[in-house]
XYZ file of N, CA and C in Angstrom:
714
model
N 9.543 8.782 11.421
C 9.256 10.210 11.576
C 10.505 10.928 12.049
N 10.884 12.006 11.369
C 12.103 12.715 11.694
C 11.863 13.920 12.593
N 10.617 14.362 12.733
C 10.327 15.561 13.512
C 10.619 15.330 14.993
N 11.092 16.371 15.680
C 11.376 16.260 17.100
C 10.077 16.186 17.905
N 9.105 17.013 17.571
C 7.824 17.015 18.282
C 6.905 15.992 17.629
N 7.092 14.722 17.970
C 6.380 13.651 17.284
C 4.875 13.710 17.535
N 4.473 14.039 18.763
C 3.044 14.088 19.073
C 2.337 15.138 18.227
N 2.993 16.283 18.019
C 2.408 17.358 17.208
C 2.186 16.890 15.779
N 3.197 16.250 15.199
C 3.083 15.827 13.811
C 2.140 14.644 13.649
N 2.055 13.782 14.660
C 1.074 12.705 14.603
C -0.343 13.272 14.595
N -0.551 14.344 15.373
C -1.861 14.988 15.401
C -2.200 15.582 14.037
N -1.212 16.259 13.409
C -1.435 16.816 12.078
C -1.696 15.710 11.061
N -0.955 14.639 11.193
C -1.086 13.516 10.269
C -2.499 12.939 10.306
N -3.115 12.947 11.491
C -4.448 12.376 11.655
C -5.521 13.193 10.944
N -5.201 14.441 10.550
C -6.173 15.273 9.843
C -6.414 14.775 8.427
N -5.469 14.046 7.863
C -5.646 13.527 6.512
C -6.660 12.390 6.553
N -7.449 12.281 5.491
C -8.572 11.346 5.490
C -8.099 9.901 5.516
N -8.939 9.016 6.064
C -8.704 7.577 6.035
C -9.791 6.932 5.202
N -9.569 5.709 4.783
C -10.493 5.028 3.888
C -10.841 3.656 4.423
N -11.880 3.046 3.865
C -12.257 1.694 4.245
C -11.240 0.714 3.692
N -11.274 -0.518 4.200
C -10.276 -1.518 3.815
C -10.275 -1.766 2.311
N -11.457 -1.887 1.692
C -11.508 -2.167 0.258
C -10.933 -1.013 -0.544
N -11.246 0.217 -0.139
C -10.724 1.379 -0.844
C -9.215 1.477 -0.679
N -8.747 1.176 0.535
C -7.314 1.235 0.780
C -6.572 0.260 -0.119
N -7.106 -0.954 -0.234
C -6.447 -1.965 -1.052
C -6.445 -1.551 -2.517
N -7.550 -0.982 -2.982
C -7.645 -0.551 -4.379
C -6.625 0.541 -4.682
N -6.540 1.531 -3.807
C -5.612 2.625 -4.019
C -4.170 2.143 -3.920
N -3.889 1.245 -2.979
C -2.528 0.728 -2.839
C -2.073 0.051 -4.110
N -2.952 -0.766 -4.700
C -2.589 -1.443 -5.939
C -2.442 -0.452 -7.088
N -3.248 0.589 -7.066
C -3.151 1.613 -8.101
C -1.791 2.295 -8.045
N -1.318 2.580 -6.835
C -0.031 3.240 -6.675
C 1.122 2.328 -7.055
N 1.009 1.052 -6.713
C 2.093 0.116 -6.995
C 2.208 -0.187 -8.482
N 1.086 -0.179 -9.175
C 1.104 -0.535 -10.584
C 0.789 -2.001 -10.784
N 0.234 -2.316 -11.933
C -0.219 -3.675 -12.204
C 0.914 -4.695 -12.104
N 2.124 -4.305 -12.549
C 3.226 -5.264 -12.543
C 3.689 -5.629 -11.144
N 3.307 -4.799 -10.124
C 3.711 -5.093 -8.750
C 2.518 -5.481 -7.872
N 1.409 -5.829 -8.515
C 0.227 -6.249 -7.772
C 0.574 -7.482 -6.937
N 0.230 -7.460 -5.682
C 0.565 -8.567 -4.801
C 1.872 -8.376 -4.055
N 2.586 -7.270 -4.332
C 3.870 -7.020 -3.694
C 3.750 -6.142 -2.446
N 2.513 -5.833 -2.033
C 2.330 -4.946 -0.884
C 2.939 -5.545 0.380
N 2.811 -6.877 0.541
C 3.375 -7.534 1.718
C 4.883 -7.396 1.782
N 5.555 -7.571 0.647
C 7.002 -7.432 0.603
C 7.418 -5.998 0.902
N 6.705 -5.049 0.305
C 7.020 -3.642 0.547
C 6.807 -3.291 2.010
N 5.769 -3.868 2.613
C 5.486 -3.625 4.021
C 6.629 -4.118 4.902
N 7.151 -5.302 4.621
C 8.236 -5.856 5.435
C 9.513 -5.023 5.295
N 9.797 -4.543 4.082
C 10.974 -3.702 3.871
C 10.809 -2.357 4.574
N 9.619 -1.798 4.515
C 9.315 -0.528 5.171
C 9.509 -0.661 6.680
N 9.019 -1.760 7.244
C 9.131 -1.987 8.687
C 10.578 -2.169 9.107
N 11.341 -2.919 8.308
C 12.742 -3.162 8.644
C 13.564 -1.876 8.592
N 13.218 -0.980 7.690
C 14.019 0.223 7.499
C 13.641 1.366 8.430
N 12.356 1.495 8.791
C 11.895 2.727 9.434
C 11.092 2.540 10.719
N 11.049 1.347 11.281
C 10.157 1.118 12.419
C 10.443 2.076 13.578
N 9.345 2.587 14.154
C 9.418 3.488 15.300
C 8.244 3.149 16.208
N 8.508 2.965 17.506
C 7.447 2.593 18.447
C 6.314 3.604 18.471
N 6.650 4.880 18.266
C 5.626 5.926 18.303
C 4.647 5.807 17.138
N 5.037 5.100 16.092
C 4.219 4.996 14.884
C 3.837 3.551 14.585
N 3.705 2.754 15.627
C 3.500 1.317 15.443
C 2.249 1.002 14.629
N 1.230 1.858 14.694
C -0.026 1.592 13.979
C 0.172 1.550 12.476
N 1.183 2.268 11.963
C 1.415 2.295 10.526
C 2.257 1.120 10.046
N 2.782 0.330 10.980
C 3.678 -0.753 10.589
C 3.007 -2.118 10.562
N 1.792 -2.246 11.091
C 1.035 -3.476 10.854
C 0.508 -3.395 9.430
N 0.215 -4.552 8.813
C -0.143 -4.553 7.394
C -1.368 -3.690 7.106
N -2.383 -3.742 7.962
C -3.585 -2.935 7.748
C -3.260 -1.445 7.809
N -2.431 -1.051 8.779
C -2.048 0.350 8.893
C -1.187 0.803 7.730
N -0.331 -0.092 7.243
C 0.526 0.247 6.108
C -0.317 0.449 4.849
N -1.338 -0.389 4.672
C -2.241 -0.223 3.540
C -3.000 1.094 3.656
N -3.384 1.435 4.882
C -4.060 2.710 5.117
C -3.130 3.874 4.812
N -1.848 3.730 5.144
C -0.862 4.770 4.859
C -0.717 4.983 3.360
N -0.734 3.889 2.604
C -0.672 3.988 1.155
C -1.874 4.761 0.623
N -3.064 4.439 1.159
C -4.270 5.128 0.711
C -4.224 6.604 1.058
N -3.696 6.910 2.236
C -3.604 8.304 2.672
C -2.717 9.110 1.730
N -1.561 8.568 1.389
C -0.661 9.267 0.478
C -1.273 9.350 -0.915
N -1.943 8.266 -1.338
C -2.512 8.235 -2.671
C -3.616 9.245 -2.894
N -4.427 9.485 -1.870
C -5.574 10.387 -2.032
C -5.281 11.815 -1.574
N -4.210 12.026 -0.834
C -3.899 13.360 -0.318
C -2.552 13.900 -0.767
N -1.697 13.041 -1.295
C -0.350 13.463 -1.646
C -0.313 14.423 -2.819
N 0.664 15.295 -2.798
C 0.898 16.243 -3.888
C 2.238 15.913 -4.526
N 2.222 15.684 -5.838
C 3.470 15.444 -6.532
C 4.361 16.670 -6.461
N 5.628 16.464 -6.127
C 6.586 17.560 -6.008
C 7.422 17.600 -7.274
N 7.252 18.635 -8.046
C 7.972 18.748 -9.306
C 8.806 20.008 -9.348
N 10.101 19.868 -9.398
C 10.984 21.034 -9.435
C 11.623 21.204 -10.811
N 11.122 20.466 -11.799
C 11.663 20.572 -13.144
C 11.336 21.931 -13.737
N 12.289 22.486 -14.472
C 12.076 23.799 -15.092
C 11.267 23.694 -16.381
N 11.026 22.468 -16.867
C 10.321 22.313 -18.132
C 8.916 22.891 -18.065
N 8.173 22.561 -17.006
C 6.804 23.053 -16.899
C 6.773 24.576 -16.809
N 7.769 25.169 -16.131
C 7.825 26.629 -16.046
C 8.110 27.239 -17.416
N 8.952 26.572 -18.187
C 9.251 27.045 -19.541
C 8.004 26.983 -20.419
N 7.226 25.895 -20.287
C 6.001 25.754 -21.065
C 4.994 26.828 -20.675
N 4.883 27.113 -19.379
C 3.987 28.182 -18.932
C 4.410 29.523 -19.531
N 5.711 29.768 -19.582
C 6.204 31.013 -20.151
C 5.893 31.090 -21.644
N 5.989 29.951 -22.327
C 5.647 29.909 -23.757
C 4.166 30.186 -23.977
N 3.324 29.656 -23.088
C 1.879 29.876 -23.204
C 1.527 31.348 -23.073
N 2.332 32.077 -22.314
C 2.045 33.499 -22.067
C 2.520 34.403 -23.197
N 3.287 33.855 -24.148
C 3.785 34.668 -25.247
C 2.664 35.072 -26.201
N 2.719 36.293 -26.692
C 1.776 36.751 -27.707
C 2.419 36.536 -29.072
N 1.904 35.554 -29.805
C 2.502 35.168 -31.075
C 1.464 35.167 -32.182
N 1.889 35.374 -33.426
C 0.962 35.208 -34.560
C 0.450 33.765 -34.584
N -0.714 33.558 -35.179
C -1.360 32.252 -35.160
C -0.453 31.138 -35.675
N 0.242 31.397 -36.777
C 1.088 30.357 -37.361
C 2.242 29.979 -36.423
N 2.876 30.970 -35.812
C 3.958 30.685 -34.883
C 3.445 29.976 -33.635
N 2.231 30.362 -33.195
C 1.636 29.696 -32.040
C 1.386 28.226 -32.338
N 0.862 27.918 -33.518
C 0.612 26.529 -33.899
C 1.918 25.736 -33.969
N 2.961 26.350 -34.517
C 4.253 25.673 -34.615
C 4.837 25.399 -33.228
N 4.743 26.385 -32.341
C 5.271 26.216 -30.992
C 4.485 25.155 -30.227
N 3.150 25.211 -30.333
C 2.317 24.218 -29.647
C 2.598 22.816 -30.162
N 2.800 22.699 -31.473
C 3.104 21.405 -32.065
C 4.439 20.876 -31.555
N 5.432 21.767 -31.453
C 6.741 21.374 -30.937
C 6.642 20.901 -29.487
N 5.891 21.646 -28.663
C 5.749 21.287 -27.249
C 5.017 19.954 -27.109
N 3.957 19.752 -27.902
C 3.223 18.485 -27.857
C 4.146 17.310 -28.179
N 4.951 17.469 -29.218
C 5.858 16.391 -29.614
C 6.938 16.181 -28.553
N 7.399 17.272 -27.945
C 8.413 17.178 -26.895
C 7.890 16.351 -25.725
N 6.651 16.631 -25.309
C 6.054 15.877 -24.206
C 5.876 14.402 -24.573
N 5.494 14.136 -25.816
C 5.329 12.742 -26.240
C 6.647 11.997 -26.199
N 7.715 12.649 -26.657
C 9.030 12.021 -26.658
C 9.512 11.756 -25.230
N 9.304 12.738 -24.344
C 9.731 12.573 -22.951
C 8.886 11.515 -22.258
N 7.591 11.456 -22.593
C 6.679 10.503 -21.972
C 7.123 9.060 -22.211
N 7.769 8.814 -23.343
C 8.251 7.461 -23.631
C 9.290 7.016 -22.614
N 9.985 7.981 -22.010
C 11.035 7.660 -21.047
C 10.559 7.772 -19.606
N 9.686 8.741 -19.332
C 9.322 9.022 -17.943
C 7.951 8.498 -17.552
N 7.080 8.235 -18.512
C 5.723 7.816 -18.181
C 4.965 8.921 -17.472
N 4.212 8.551 -16.428
C 3.360 9.509 -15.733
C 4.127 10.410 -14.770
N 5.435 10.183 -14.631
C 6.180 10.903 -13.613
C 6.965 12.094 -14.158
N 6.526 12.623 -15.283
C 7.132 13.831 -15.817
C 6.929 14.985 -14.831
N 8.009 15.725 -14.580
C 7.957 16.872 -13.666
C 7.611 16.474 -12.229
N 7.795 15.217 -11.870
C 7.458 14.775 -10.519
C 8.645 14.022 -9.933
N 9.230 14.589 -8.898
C 10.412 13.982 -8.286
C 10.125 13.387 -6.917
N 8.874 13.446 -6.496
C 8.526 12.886 -5.195
C 7.079 13.211 -4.865
N 6.683 12.912 -3.646
C 5.318 13.177 -3.209
C 5.361 13.666 -1.768
N 4.521 14.651 -1.450
C 4.493 15.203 -0.097
C 3.071 15.411 0.382
N 2.894 15.507 1.684
C 1.604 15.791 2.291
C 1.636 17.226 2.826
N 0.735 18.063 2.334
C 0.673 19.468 2.716
C -0.675 19.738 3.366
N -0.643 20.213 4.609
C -1.867 20.366 5.384
C -2.843 21.342 4.734
N -2.370 22.513 4.271
C -3.259 23.498 3.666
C -3.683 23.078 2.261
N -2.731 22.673 1.453
C -3.045 22.303 0.071
C -4.010 21.122 0.010
N -3.885 20.184 0.934
C -4.767 19.011 0.916
C -6.205 19.371 1.252
N -6.417 20.575 1.793
C -7.779 21.024 2.099
C -8.504 21.566 0.878
N -7.774 21.766 -0.212
C -8.379 22.285 -1.435
C -9.111 21.171 -2.175
N -10.364 21.382 -2.474
C -11.116 20.420 -3.256
C -10.773 20.544 -4.734
N -11.234 19.544 -5.495
C -10.983 19.527 -6.934
C -12.052 20.294 -7.703
N -11.642 20.882 -8.805
C -12.563 21.424 -9.800
C -11.931 21.224 -11.169
N -12.751 20.924 -12.170
C -12.237 20.792 -13.534
C -11.941 22.149 -14.151
N -12.382 23.219 -13.484
C -12.003 24.590 -13.858
C -11.468 25.272 -12.591
N -10.246 24.906 -12.178
C -9.698 25.385 -10.904
C -9.430 26.883 -10.915
N -9.471 27.484 -9.724
C -9.103 28.895 -9.596
C -7.729 29.055 -8.953
N -7.033 27.926 -8.730
C -5.681 27.971 -8.168
C -4.918 26.732 -8.620
N -3.600 26.808 -8.542
C -2.772 25.648 -8.873
C -1.527 25.638 -8.006
N -1.021 24.430 -7.753
C 0.191 24.274 -6.952
C 1.411 24.324 -7.868
N 2.488 24.924 -7.367
C 3.731 24.959 -8.130
C 4.907 24.970 -7.162
N 6.103 24.743 -7.712
C 7.325 24.712 -6.912
C 8.384 25.608 -7.565
N 8.134 26.911 -7.589
C 9.031 27.833 -8.308
C 10.406 27.981 -7.684
N 10.557 27.602 -6.402
C 11.853 27.740 -5.737
C 12.723 26.508 -5.913
N 12.217 25.534 -6.708
C 12.970 24.305 -6.965
C 13.350 23.557 -5.679
N 12.407 23.545 -4.729
C 12.573 22.738 -3.525
C 11.195 22.201 -3.133
N 11.016 21.743 -1.890
C 9.750 21.147 -1.486
C 8.721 22.171 -1.025
N 9.044 23.479 -1.057
C 8.098 24.505 -0.607
C 7.054 24.732 -1.690
N 5.806 24.463 -1.356
C 4.711 24.552 -2.318
C 4.131 25.964 -2.343
N 3.914 26.486 -3.540
C 3.238 27.769 -3.728
C 1.865 27.491 -4.324
N 0.835 28.076 -3.736
C -0.513 27.950 -4.266
C -0.852 29.259 -4.956
N -0.922 29.217 -6.288
C -1.095 30.430 -7.083
C -2.527 30.569 -7.579
N -3.087 31.765 -7.451
C -4.424 32.040 -7.960
C -4.387 32.109 -9.486
N -5.330 31.445 -10.142
C -5.444 31.484 -11.596
C -6.454 32.528 -12.048
N -7.275 32.990 -11.128
C -8.277 34.021 -11.423
C -8.583 34.750 -10.118
N -9.335 35.818 -10.197
C -9.720 36.551 -8.991
C -10.558 35.656 -8.084
N -10.230 35.641 -6.793
C -10.954 34.832 -5.819
C -11.594 35.772 -4.804
N -12.897 35.734 -4.727
C -13.637 36.632 -3.836
C -13.576 36.121 -2.397
N -13.721 37.022 -1.416
C -13.767 36.598 -0.012
C -14.880 35.564 0.194
N -14.554 34.453 0.827
C -15.528 33.400 1.075
C -15.650 32.387 -0.041
N -15.063 32.663 -1.203
C -15.122 31.720 -2.322
C -14.150 30.577 -2.071
N -14.577 29.360 -2.378
C -13.734 28.193 -2.157
C -12.546 28.195 -3.120
N -11.374 27.859 -2.588
C -10.179 27.707 -3.411
C -10.117 26.268 -3.889
N -10.114 26.087 -5.209
C -10.110 24.750 -5.793
C -8.914 24.578 -6.720
N -8.321 23.414 -6.652
C -7.258 23.033 -7.577
C -7.770 21.898 -8.444
N -6.997 21.480 -9.403
C -7.405 20.349 -10.235
C -6.513 19.156 -9.941
N -7.146 18.000 -9.721
C -6.394 16.763 -9.538
C -6.012 16.166 -10.890
N -6.497 16.767 -11.957
C -6.204 16.311 -13.312
C -5.143 17.199 -13.937
N -4.365 16.642 -14.856
C -3.413 17.494 -15.550
C -4.137 18.279 -16.644
N -3.411 19.177 -17.283
C -4.021 20.099 -18.243
C -4.730 19.361 -19.369
N -4.105 18.314 -19.896
C -4.706 17.570 -21.004
C -5.945 16.805 -20.555
N -5.905 16.220 -19.363
C -7.050 15.466 -18.860
C -8.264 16.362 -18.657
N -8.039 17.620 -18.294
C -9.160 18.535 -18.062
C -9.915 18.852 -19.350
N -9.276 18.649 -20.507
C -9.930 18.915 -21.785
C -10.711 17.715 -22.302
N -10.649 16.596 -21.592
C -11.354 15.400 -22.045
C -12.837 15.487 -21.671
N -13.608 14.533 -22.134
C -15.056 14.550 -21.887
C -15.359 14.394 -20.400
N -16.550 14.788 -20.009
C -16.987 14.656 -18.618
C -16.898 13.204 -18.170
N -17.312 12.283 -19.027
C -17.286 10.870 -18.690
C -15.855 10.398 -18.421
N -14.917 10.815 -19.242
C -13.526 10.404 -19.073
C -12.913 11.017 -17.819
N -13.228 12.280 -17.555
C -12.709 12.920 -16.339
C -13.216 12.193 -15.102
N -14.505 11.855 -15.112
C -15.085 11.160 -13.962
C -14.444 9.794 -13.763
N -14.133 9.120 -14.845
C -13.507 7.800 -14.757
C -12.141 7.901 -14.079
N -11.355 8.895 -14.477
C -10.029 9.082 -13.886
C -10.141 9.425 -12.401
N -11.064 10.318 -12.059
C -11.222 10.744 -10.669
C -11.751 9.619 -9.787
N -12.677 8.810 -10.320
C -13.192 7.682 -9.534
C -12.093 6.668 -9.253
N -11.288 6.368 -10.262
C -10.260 5.346 -10.117
C -9.104 5.792 -9.228
N -8.795 7.072 -9.240
C -7.621 7.546 -8.527
C -7.935 8.269 -7.218
N -9.136 8.865 -7.109
C -9.455 9.659 -5.923
C -10.780 9.280 -5.274
N -11.495 8.300 -5.842
C -12.677 7.707 -5.209
C -13.813 8.700 -4.992
N -14.041 9.621 -5.927
C -15.194 10.505 -5.810
C -15.703 10.871 -7.205
N -16.925 11.375 -7.246
C -17.541 11.831 -8.485
C -17.595 13.352 -8.452
N -17.012 13.977 -9.443
C -16.914 15.437 -9.462
C -18.269 16.072 -9.786
N -18.594 17.140 -9.068
C -19.829 17.888 -9.331
C -19.518 19.375 -9.452
N -18.361 19.693 -10.034
C -17.995 21.091 -10.223
C -18.907 21.726 -11.275
N -18.801 23.024 -11.433
C -19.702 23.728 -12.348
C -19.535 23.253 -13.787
N -18.312 22.899 -14.193
C -18.082 22.413 -15.550
C -18.779 21.074 -15.760
N -18.638 20.174 -14.794
C -19.278 18.862 -14.912
C -20.797 18.993 -14.901
N -21.310 19.877 -14.063
C -22.762 20.058 -13.999
C -23.293 20.623 -15.308
N -22.521 21.501 -15.945
C -22.974 22.101 -17.204
C -22.940 21.100 -18.353
N -22.202 19.992 -18.187
C -22.069 18.980 -19.241
C -22.869 17.720 -18.943
N -23.805 17.796 -18.027
C -24.557 16.612 -17.621
C -25.333 15.986 -18.769
N -25.779 16.791 -19.724
C -26.585 16.281 -20.830
C -25.746 15.729 -21.976
N -24.414 15.843 -21.877
C -23.571 15.305 -22.940
C -23.539 13.785 -22.879
N -23.386 13.112 -24.026
C -23.348 11.638 -24.026
C -22.132 11.128 -23.280
N -22.287 9.956 -22.663
C -21.178 9.337 -21.957
C -20.262 8.652 -22.963
N -19.158 9.304 -23.278
C -18.177 8.757 -24.211
C -17.109 8.052 -23.405
N -16.900 6.783 -23.662
C -15.924 6.029 -22.903
C -14.514 6.510 -23.218
N -13.598 6.247 -22.307
C -12.214 6.646 -22.522
C -11.645 5.983 -23.766
N -12.022 4.713 -23.993
C -11.513 3.991 -25.143
C -11.972 4.648 -26.438
N -13.233 5.057 -26.494
C -13.754 5.728 -27.684
C -13.071 7.071 -27.879
N -12.886 7.787 -26.782
C -12.269 9.107 -26.862
C -10.821 9.003 -27.319
N -10.090 8.027 -26.771
C -8.703 7.854 -27.159
C -8.591 7.400 -28.602
N -9.563 6.578 -29.043
C -9.563 6.130 -30.427
C -9.751 7.287 -31.382
N -10.621 8.218 -31.013
C -10.838 9.395 -31.840
C -9.586 10.264 -31.873
N -8.908 10.374 -30.714
C -7.707 11.206 -30.648
C -6.591 10.625 -31.498
N -6.501 9.293 -31.556
C -5.447 8.655 -32.342
C -5.647 8.889 -33.829
N -6.894 9.176 -34.216
C -7.177 9.408 -35.626
C -6.837 10.817 -36.057
N -6.483 11.660 -35.084
C -6.140 13.037 -35.397
C -4.627 13.176 -35.546
N -4.189 14.349 -35.978
C -2.750 14.596 -36.124
C -2.104 14.863 -34.780
N -2.786 14.540 -34.222
C -2.336 14.717 -32.839
C -1.970 16.195 -32.317
N -0.866 35.138 -10.125
C -1.569 35.981 -9.174
C -1.037 36.006 -7.758
N -1.920 35.769 -6.929
C -1.519 35.852 -5.511
C -0.982 34.500 -5.101
N -0.172 34.447 -4.044
C 0.449 33.205 -3.626
C 0.266 32.961 -2.129
N 0.163 31.654 -1.776
C 0.271 31.239 -0.397
C 1.343 30.168 -0.363
N 2.095 30.108 0.722
C 3.121 29.088 0.859
C 2.679 28.078 1.904
N 2.993 26.815 1.676
C 2.561 25.735 2.530
C 3.744 24.808 2.735
N 4.176 24.636 3.978
C 5.314 23.777 4.231
C 4.875 22.327 4.352
N 5.681 21.430 3.824
C 5.370 20.012 3.846
C 5.505 19.483 5.275
N 4.561 18.604 5.679
C 4.673 17.984 6.983
C 5.889 17.090 7.006
N 6.681 17.169 8.046
C 7.937 16.427 8.156
C 7.676 15.092 8.814
N 7.273 14.088 8.027
C 6.965 12.781 8.565
C 7.801 11.739 7.869
């Protein structure tokens, strides 16, 4: 921990949710990736050797380290300062004839596919941070706000996507834009595996009567095709 007021930041840190041992282990392996399954012990020893602090001893025992992984996995916000996503947003806002819109969308889709071959899931993501206010936002498959990093640093901006009435809950999406367009069954599968909950947002509730299409079936079908206001939230310094 780099903060001078360690007790203050430890108190803030405790506000983030904790999980049971089985959930912690599942999330830790999810973050590490299948190829590094079983490497948590090695990572724990390296983490302890590099950063041990008596004030944070609970996070340096193996159980606490696994809990720390779960905490970051379920509450962390990817920090993306790449200008590509901002450029794509600007393209989406352009008023274009239908044919030009189709050509531009096709180009952007292919661009993302080409980049994905090199970056995988970490496109537009240069790190991960814990934000006290942003982490309080629940998920919705039709969010009324989204996180962004327009200043190209770690300062998070929470932007309204639609009018938000006084007392209305501010919701973001834990899914990316493409995932939100998938079936209810597929969205639930992603959220269960990565965030350990079942979504009951208005979109999911309205699709309750739809058939449960597995991700494999949905992806198989896809392969057959041609293929406002702002709040600022500072990252906790831990």
